[in-house]
Short mmCIF file of C-alpha atoms in Angstrom, two decimals:
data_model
loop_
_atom_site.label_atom_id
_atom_site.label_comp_id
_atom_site.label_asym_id
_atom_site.label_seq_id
_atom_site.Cartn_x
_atom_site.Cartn_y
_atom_site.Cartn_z
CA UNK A 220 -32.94 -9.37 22.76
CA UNK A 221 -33.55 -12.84 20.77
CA UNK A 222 -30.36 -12.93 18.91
CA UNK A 223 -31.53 -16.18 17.53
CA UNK A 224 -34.82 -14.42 15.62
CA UNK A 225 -32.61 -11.83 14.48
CA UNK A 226 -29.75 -14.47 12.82
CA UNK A 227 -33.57 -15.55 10.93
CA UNK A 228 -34.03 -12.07 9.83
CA UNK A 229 -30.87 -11.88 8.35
CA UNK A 230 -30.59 -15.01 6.89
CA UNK A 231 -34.06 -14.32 5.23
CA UNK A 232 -32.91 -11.34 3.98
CA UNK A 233 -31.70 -11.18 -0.01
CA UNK A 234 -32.78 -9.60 -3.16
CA UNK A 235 -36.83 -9.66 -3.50
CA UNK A 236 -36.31 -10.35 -7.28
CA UNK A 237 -33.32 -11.25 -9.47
CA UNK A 238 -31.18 -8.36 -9.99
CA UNK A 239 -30.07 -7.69 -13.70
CA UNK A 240 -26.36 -7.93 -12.40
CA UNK A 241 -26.81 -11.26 -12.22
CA UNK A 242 -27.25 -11.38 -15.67
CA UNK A 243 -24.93 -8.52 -16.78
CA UNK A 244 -22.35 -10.16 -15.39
CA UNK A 245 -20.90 -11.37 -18.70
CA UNK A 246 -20.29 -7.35 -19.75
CA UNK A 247 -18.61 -7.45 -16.26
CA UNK A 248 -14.97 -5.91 -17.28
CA UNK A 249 -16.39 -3.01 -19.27
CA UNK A 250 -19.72 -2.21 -17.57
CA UNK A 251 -17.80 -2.40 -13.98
CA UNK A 252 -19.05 0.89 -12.26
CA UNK A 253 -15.13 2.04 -10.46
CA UNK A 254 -12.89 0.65 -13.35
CA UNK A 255 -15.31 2.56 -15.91
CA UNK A 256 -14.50 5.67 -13.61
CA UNK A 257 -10.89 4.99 -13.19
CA UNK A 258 -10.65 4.11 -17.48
CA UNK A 259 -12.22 7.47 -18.43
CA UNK A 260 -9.94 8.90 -16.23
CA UNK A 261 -6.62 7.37 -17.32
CA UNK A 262 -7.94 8.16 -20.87
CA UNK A 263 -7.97 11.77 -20.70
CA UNK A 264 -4.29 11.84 -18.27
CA UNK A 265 -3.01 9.76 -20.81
CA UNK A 266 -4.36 11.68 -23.74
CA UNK A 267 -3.46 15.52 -22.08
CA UNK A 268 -0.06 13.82 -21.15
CA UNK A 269 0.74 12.37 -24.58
CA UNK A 270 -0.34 16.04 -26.57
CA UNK A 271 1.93 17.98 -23.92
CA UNK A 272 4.45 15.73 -24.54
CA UNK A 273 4.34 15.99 -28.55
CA UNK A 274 3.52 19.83 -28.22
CA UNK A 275 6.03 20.77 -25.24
CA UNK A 276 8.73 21.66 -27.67
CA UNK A 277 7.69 24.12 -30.19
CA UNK A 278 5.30 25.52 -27.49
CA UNK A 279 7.14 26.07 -24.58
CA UNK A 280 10.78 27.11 -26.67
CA UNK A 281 12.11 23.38 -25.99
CA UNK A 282 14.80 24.11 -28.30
CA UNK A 283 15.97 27.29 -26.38
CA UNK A 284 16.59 25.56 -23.11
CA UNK A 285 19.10 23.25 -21.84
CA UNK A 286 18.60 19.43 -22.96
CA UNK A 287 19.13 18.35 -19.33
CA UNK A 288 15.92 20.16 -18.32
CA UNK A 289 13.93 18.62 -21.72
CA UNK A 290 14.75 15.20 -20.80
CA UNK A 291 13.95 15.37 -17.28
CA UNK A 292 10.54 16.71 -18.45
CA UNK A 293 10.13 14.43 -21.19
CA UNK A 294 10.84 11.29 -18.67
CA UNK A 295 8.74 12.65 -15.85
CA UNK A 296 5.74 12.91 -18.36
CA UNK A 297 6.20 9.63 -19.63
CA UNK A 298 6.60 8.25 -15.71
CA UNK A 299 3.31 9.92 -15.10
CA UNK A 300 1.88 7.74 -17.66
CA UNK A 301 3.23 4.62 -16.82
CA UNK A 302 2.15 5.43 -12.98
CA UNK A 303 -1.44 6.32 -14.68
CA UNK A 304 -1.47 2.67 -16.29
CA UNK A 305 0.12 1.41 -12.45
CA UNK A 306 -2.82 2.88 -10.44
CA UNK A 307 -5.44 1.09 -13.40
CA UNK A 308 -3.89 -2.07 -12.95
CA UNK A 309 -3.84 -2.21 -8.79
CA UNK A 310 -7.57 -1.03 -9.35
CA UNK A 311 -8.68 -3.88 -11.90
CA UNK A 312 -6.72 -6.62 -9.50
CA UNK A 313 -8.55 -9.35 -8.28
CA UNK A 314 -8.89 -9.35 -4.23
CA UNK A 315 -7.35 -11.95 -2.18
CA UNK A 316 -9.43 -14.56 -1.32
CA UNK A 317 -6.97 -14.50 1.86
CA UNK A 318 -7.80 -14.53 5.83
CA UNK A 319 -9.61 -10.79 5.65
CA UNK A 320 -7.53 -9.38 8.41
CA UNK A 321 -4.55 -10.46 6.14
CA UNK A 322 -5.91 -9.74 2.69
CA UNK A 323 -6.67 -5.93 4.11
CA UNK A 324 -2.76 -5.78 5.43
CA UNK A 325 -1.62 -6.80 2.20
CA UNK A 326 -3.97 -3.99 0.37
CA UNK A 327 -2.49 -1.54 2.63
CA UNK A 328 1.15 -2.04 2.00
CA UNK A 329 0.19 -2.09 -1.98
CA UNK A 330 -1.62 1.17 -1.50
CA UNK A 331 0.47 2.79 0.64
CA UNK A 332 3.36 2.21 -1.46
CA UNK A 333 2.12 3.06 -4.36
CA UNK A 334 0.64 6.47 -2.46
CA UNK A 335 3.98 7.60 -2.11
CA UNK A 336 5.34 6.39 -5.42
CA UNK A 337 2.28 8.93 -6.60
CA UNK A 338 3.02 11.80 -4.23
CA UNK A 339 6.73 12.16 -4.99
CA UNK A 340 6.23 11.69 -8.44
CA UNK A 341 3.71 14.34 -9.24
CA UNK A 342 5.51 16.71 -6.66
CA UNK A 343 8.94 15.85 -8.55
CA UNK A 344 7.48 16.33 -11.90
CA UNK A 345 5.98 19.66 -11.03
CA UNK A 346 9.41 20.79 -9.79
CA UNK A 347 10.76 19.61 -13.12
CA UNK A 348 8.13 21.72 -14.73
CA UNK A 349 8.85 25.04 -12.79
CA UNK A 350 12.60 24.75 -13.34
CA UNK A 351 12.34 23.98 -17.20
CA UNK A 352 10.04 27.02 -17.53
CA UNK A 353 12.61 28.97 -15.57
CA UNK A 354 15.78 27.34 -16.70
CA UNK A 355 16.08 30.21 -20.20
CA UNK A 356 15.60 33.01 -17.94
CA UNK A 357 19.23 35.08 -18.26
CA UNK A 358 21.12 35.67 -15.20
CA UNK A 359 18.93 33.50 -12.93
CA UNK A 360 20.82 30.75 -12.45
CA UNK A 361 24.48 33.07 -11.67
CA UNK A 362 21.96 35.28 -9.15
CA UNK A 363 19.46 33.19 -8.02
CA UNK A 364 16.45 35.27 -6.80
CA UNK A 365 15.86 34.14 -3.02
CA UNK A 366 11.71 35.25 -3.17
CA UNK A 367 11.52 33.16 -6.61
CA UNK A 368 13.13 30.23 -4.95
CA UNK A 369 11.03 30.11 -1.81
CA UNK A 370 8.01 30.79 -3.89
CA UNK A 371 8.69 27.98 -5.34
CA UNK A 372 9.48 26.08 -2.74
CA UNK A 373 6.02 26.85 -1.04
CA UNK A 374 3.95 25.52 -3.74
CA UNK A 375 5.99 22.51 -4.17
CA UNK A 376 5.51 21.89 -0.49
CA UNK A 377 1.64 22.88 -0.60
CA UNK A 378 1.20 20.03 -3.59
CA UNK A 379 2.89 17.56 -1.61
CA UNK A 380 1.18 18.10 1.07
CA UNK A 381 -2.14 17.97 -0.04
CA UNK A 382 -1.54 14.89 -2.02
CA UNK A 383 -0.36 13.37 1.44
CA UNK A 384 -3.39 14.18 3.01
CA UNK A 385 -5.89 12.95 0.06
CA UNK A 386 -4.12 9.50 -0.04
CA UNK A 387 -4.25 9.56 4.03
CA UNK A 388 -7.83 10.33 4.16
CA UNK A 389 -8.70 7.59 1.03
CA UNK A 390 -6.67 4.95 3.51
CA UNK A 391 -7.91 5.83 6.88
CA UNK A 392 -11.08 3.60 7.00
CA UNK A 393 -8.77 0.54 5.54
CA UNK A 394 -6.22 1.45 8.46
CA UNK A 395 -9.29 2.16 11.20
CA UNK A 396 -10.62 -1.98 10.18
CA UNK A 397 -7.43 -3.60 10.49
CA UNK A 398 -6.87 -1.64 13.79
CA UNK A 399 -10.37 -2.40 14.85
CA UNK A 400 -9.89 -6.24 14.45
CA UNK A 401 -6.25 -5.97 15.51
CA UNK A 402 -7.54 -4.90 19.05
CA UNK B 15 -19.02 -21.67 -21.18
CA UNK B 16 -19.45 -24.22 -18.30
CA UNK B 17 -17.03 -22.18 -16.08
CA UNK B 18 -20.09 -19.19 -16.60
CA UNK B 19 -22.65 -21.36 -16.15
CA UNK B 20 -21.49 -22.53 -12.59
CA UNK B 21 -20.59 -19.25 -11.84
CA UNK B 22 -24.08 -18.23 -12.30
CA UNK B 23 -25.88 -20.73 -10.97
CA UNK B 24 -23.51 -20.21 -7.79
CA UNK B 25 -24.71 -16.62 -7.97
CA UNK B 26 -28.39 -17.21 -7.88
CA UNK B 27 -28.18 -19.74 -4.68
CA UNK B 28 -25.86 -17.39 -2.66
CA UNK B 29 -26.85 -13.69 -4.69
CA UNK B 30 -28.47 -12.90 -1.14
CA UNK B 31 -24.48 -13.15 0.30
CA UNK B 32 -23.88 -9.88 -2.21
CA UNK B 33 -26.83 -8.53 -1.49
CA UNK B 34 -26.42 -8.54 2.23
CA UNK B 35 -22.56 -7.37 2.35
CA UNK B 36 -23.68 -4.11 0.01
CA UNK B 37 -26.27 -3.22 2.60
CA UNK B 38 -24.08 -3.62 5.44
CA UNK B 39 -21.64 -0.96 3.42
CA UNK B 40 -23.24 1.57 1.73
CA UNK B 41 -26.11 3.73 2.77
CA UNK B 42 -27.46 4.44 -0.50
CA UNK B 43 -29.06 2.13 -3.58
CA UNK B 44 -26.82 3.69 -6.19
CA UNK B 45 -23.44 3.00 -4.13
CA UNK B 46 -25.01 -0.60 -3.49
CA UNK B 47 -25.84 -1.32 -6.61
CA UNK B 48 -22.19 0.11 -7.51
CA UNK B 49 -20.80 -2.32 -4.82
CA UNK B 50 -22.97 -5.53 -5.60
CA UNK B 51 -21.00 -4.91 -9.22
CA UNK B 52 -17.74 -4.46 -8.21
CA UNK B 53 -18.21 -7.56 -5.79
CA UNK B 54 -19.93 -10.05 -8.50
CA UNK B 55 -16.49 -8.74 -10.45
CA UNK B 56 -14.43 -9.85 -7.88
CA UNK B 57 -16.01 -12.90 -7.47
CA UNK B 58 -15.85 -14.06 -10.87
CA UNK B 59 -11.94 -12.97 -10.82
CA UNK B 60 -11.29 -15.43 -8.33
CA UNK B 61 -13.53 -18.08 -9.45
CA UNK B 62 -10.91 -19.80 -11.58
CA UNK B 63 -8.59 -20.38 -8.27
CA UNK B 64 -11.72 -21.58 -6.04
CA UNK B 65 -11.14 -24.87 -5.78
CA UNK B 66 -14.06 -25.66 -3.21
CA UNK B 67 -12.13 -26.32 -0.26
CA UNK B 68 -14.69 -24.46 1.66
CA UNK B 69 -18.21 -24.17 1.21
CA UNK B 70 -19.63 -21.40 -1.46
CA UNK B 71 -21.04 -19.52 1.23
CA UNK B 72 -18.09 -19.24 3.32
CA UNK B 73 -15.70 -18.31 -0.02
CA UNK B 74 -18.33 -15.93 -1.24
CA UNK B 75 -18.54 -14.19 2.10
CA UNK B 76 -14.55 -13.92 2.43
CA UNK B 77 -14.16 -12.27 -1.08
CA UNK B 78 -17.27 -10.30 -0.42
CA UNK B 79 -15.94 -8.80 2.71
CA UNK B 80 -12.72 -8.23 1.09
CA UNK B 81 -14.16 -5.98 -1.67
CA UNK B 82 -16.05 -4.41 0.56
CA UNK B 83 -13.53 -3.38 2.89
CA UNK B 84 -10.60 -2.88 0.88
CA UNK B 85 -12.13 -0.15 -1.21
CA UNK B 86 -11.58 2.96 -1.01
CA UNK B 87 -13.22 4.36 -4.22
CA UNK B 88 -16.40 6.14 -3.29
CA UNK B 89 -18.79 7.96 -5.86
CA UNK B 90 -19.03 11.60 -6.05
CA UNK B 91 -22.08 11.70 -3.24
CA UNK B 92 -25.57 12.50 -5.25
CA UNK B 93 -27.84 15.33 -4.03
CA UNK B 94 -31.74 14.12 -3.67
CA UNK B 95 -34.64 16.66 -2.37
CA UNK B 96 -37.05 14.71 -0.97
CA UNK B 97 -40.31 16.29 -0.41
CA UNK B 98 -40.09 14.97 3.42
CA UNK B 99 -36.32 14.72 5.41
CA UNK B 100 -35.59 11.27 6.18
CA UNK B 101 -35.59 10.18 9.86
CA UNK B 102 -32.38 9.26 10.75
CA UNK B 103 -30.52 6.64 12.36
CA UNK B 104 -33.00 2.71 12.90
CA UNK B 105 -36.12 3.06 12.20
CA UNK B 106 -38.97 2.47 14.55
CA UNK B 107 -40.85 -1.71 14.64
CA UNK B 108 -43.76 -0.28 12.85
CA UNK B 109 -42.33 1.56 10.27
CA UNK B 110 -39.85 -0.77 8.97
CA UNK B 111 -39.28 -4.57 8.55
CA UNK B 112 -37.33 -6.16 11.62
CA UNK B 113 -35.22 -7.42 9.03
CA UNK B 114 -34.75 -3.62 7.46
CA UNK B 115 -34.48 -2.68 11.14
CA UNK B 116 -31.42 -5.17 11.59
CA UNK B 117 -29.53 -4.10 8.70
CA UNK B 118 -29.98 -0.04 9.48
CA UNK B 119 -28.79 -1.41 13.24
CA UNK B 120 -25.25 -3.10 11.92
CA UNK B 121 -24.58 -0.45 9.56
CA UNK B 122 -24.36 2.17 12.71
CA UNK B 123 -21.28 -0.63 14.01
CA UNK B 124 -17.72 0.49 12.76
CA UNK B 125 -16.76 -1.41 9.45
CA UNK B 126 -14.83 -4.02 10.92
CA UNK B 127 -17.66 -4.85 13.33
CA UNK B 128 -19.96 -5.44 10.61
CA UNK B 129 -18.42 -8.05 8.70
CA UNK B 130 -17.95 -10.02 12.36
CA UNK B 131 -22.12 -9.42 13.35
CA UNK B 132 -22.51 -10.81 9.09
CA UNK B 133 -20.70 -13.81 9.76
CA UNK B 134 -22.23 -14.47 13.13
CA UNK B 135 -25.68 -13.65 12.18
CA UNK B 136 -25.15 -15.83 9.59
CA UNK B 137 -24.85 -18.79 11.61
CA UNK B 138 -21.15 -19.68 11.38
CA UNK B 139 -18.93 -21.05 14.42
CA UNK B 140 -16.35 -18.81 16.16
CA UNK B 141 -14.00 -20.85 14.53
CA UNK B 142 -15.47 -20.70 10.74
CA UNK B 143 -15.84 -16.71 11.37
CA UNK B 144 -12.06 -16.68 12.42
CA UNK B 145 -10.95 -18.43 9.66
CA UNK B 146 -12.66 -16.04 7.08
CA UNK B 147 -11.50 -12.59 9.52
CA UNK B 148 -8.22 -14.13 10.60
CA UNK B 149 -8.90 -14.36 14.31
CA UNK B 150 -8.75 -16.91 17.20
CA UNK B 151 -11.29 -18.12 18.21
CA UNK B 152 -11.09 -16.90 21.12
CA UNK B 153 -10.68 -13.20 19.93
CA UNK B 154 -13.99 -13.95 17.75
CA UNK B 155 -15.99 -14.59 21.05
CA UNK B 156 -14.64 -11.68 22.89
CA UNK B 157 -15.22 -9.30 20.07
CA UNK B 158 -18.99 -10.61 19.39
CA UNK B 159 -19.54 -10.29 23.05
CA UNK B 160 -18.80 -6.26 22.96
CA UNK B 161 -20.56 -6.28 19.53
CA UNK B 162 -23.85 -8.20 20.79
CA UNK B 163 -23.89 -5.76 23.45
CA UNK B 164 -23.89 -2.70 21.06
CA UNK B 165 -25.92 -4.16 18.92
CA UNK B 166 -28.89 -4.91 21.55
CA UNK B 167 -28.35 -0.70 22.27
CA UNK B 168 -28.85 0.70 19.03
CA UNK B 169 -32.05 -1.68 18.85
CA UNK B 170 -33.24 -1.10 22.27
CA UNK B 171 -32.87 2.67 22.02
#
C-alpha cells in the first residue's frame, strides 16, 4: 500500500463547506455542547441541595436531634456543593497545550484525585444522612441493633463501590492511551 | 476584536485540523459535531498563551489531540432505525471515497494510535510528531512501523 497517496487523501480531507461553528464560535462559553450538560446539571444539584438544606430542619425534626449530627449534615451538604462547583470548574478548564503524552498524565492525576475526593464524599455524606435520620431513635445508640448496623454498612459499601467503578470506567480509555504510548 | 478576528481567520485555514481529529474520534455526526465544539472551545482558551513558537498547524493539532483524548464526557448514545443496517467496519473502494475509506480505517486503531497515523499522515517528521505526543524519535518510528502495518490490514482485508 502507497502510504504516500493515502497522506494526500488525508490531507485533502476537511469540511466540504464552512461549518456554522466557525461562526458560532463567539456564543462559544454558553452554546458549548458538555459544559451546557454539566451547567444544567450543577443547576438542579445545587438547587435540590440548597432547598434540602433550608427545609432539612422543620422536615426531618432537626430540632429533635443532637446538634452534632445537624452540623455534620449541614457541612456535608454544603461540601457537596462546593465539590458540584469543583467538578464545573475542572470541566470548563482550558487543556494543556503540553507534550500530549504529558498533558494526558497531568489530566489523569486531576481526575483521579478529584474521583476520590467525589467518592468519599458522597459515600461520607450518605453515612451522615443515615445516622442523623437514626440518631432520635430511643435506646439505639445504648443497644445498638447489629442487623441495622450491617444493613447499613452494606449500602454504604454498595454506593462506594459503584461510584468506584463509574469513575474507573469514565478513566479507563485516558489510562489505556497513556499506556498505549507509554509502551 | 482583533484577537477574534485572527482567531477566525486561523480557523478557516486550518478548520480541516478540527475537522479531521473529530472524525478520527467519534463515530457519529452528532458526537462530532459535539467534539469539533468543544475543540474550537479549547482552542480559543488557549489562544491568548499561543505565542507562535510553532507553526498553527502543529499547535492546533497538539490542543486538538488533547481535547480529544482527555475527554471523557460522552453523550447519552442516540437510537436511529434506519430502513437498511449499516455495513460495518471500512467500507468497500466502490462504495466509499478512499479518503472516507482512510478515516473509517484509523478509527478501527486504538486511540492513542490514531493521533500518531494523524500526525504522520499529515506529513510531519518523527521528530515534529514526537514533540506534539512526547516521544523520541526513535519511539515515533518504531510505533508507526507496527501502526503502518495494521493499518495496510484493515485496508487490505
Amino acid at each position: 500500500m502507497d502510504f504516500e497517496e493515502q497522506k494526500k487523501y488525508w490531507q485533502e480531507a476537511g469540511p466540504e463547506e464552512e461549518q456554522p461553528w466557525m461562526d458560532q464560535h463567539l456564543r462559544r462559553v454558553w452554546t458549548h455542547p458538555s459544559l451546557r450538560h454539566i451547567r444544567r446539571q450543577l443547576i438542579v444539584e445545587t438547587t435540590a441541595w440548597i432547598l434540602f438544606l433550608f427545609l432539612y430542619y422543620s422536615a426531618l425534626d432537626g430540632d429533635l436531634r443532637p446538634m452534632g449530627w445537624n452540623l455534620a449534615l449541614v457541612i456535608g451538604l454544603i461540601l457537596l456543593i462546593v465539590h458540584g462547583l469543583m467538578g464545573y470548574h475542572l470541566s470548563s478548564k482550558p487543556v494543556s497545550d503540553a507534550p500530549l503524552l504529558l498533558a494526558m498524565k497531568e489530566r489523569l492525576k486531576e481526575l483521579t484525585n478529584y474521583s476520590w475526593v467525589s467518592v468519599l464524599l458522597q459515600t461520607g455524606t450518605l453515612a451522615i444522612l443515615m445516622g442523623f435520620l437514626l440518631s432520635n431513635v430511643s435506646g439505639l445508640w445504648e443497644r445498638p441493633k447489629l442487623w441495622l448496623f450491617g444493613t447499613i454498612v452494606v449500602w454504604l459499601i454498595i454506593a462506594f463501590g459503584v461510584q468506584v467503578w463509574i469513575w474507573r470506567s469514565r478513566l479507563g480509555e485516558l489510562r489505556k492511551s497513556i499506556e498505549a504510548l507509554e509502551h | 476584536m482583533k484577537e477574534e478576528s485572527a482567531f477566525l481567520d486561523l480557523l478557516k485555514s486550518h478548520g480541516g485540523i478540527i475537522h479531521k481529529v473529530a472524525g478520527l474520534y467519534c463515530d457519529h455526526e452528532a458526537d462530532r459535531e459535539d467534539l469539533r465544539q468543544e475543540i474550537t472551545y479549547q482552542l480559543w482558551k488557549s489562544f491568548g498563551s499561543f505565542r507562535g513558537e510553532s507553526a498553527p498547524g502543529t499547535w492546533m493539532y497538539r490542543v486538538a489531540l488533547n481535547t480529544a483524548l482527555t475527554r471523557f464526557r460522552r453523550r447519552s448514545p442516540t437510537l436511529i432505525f434506519r430502513e437498511r443496517l449499516p455495513e460495518p467496519g471500512i467500507p468497500s473502494e466502490e462504495e466509499a471515497e478512499p479518503s472516507v475509506r482512510l478515516m473509517a480505517a484509523i478509527r478501527q486503531l486504538p486511540r492513542a494510535d490514531r493521533a500518531l497515523m494523524a500526525l504522520y499522515l499529515e506529513g510531519m517528521h518523527h521528530r515534529e510528531i514526537g514533540g506534539i505526543l512526547g516521544l523520541s524519535e526513535n519511539n515515533v518510528g518504531v510505533k508507526l512501523h507496527r501502526i503502518k502495518n495494521k493499518l495496510k490490514n484493515l485496508l487490505n482485508n
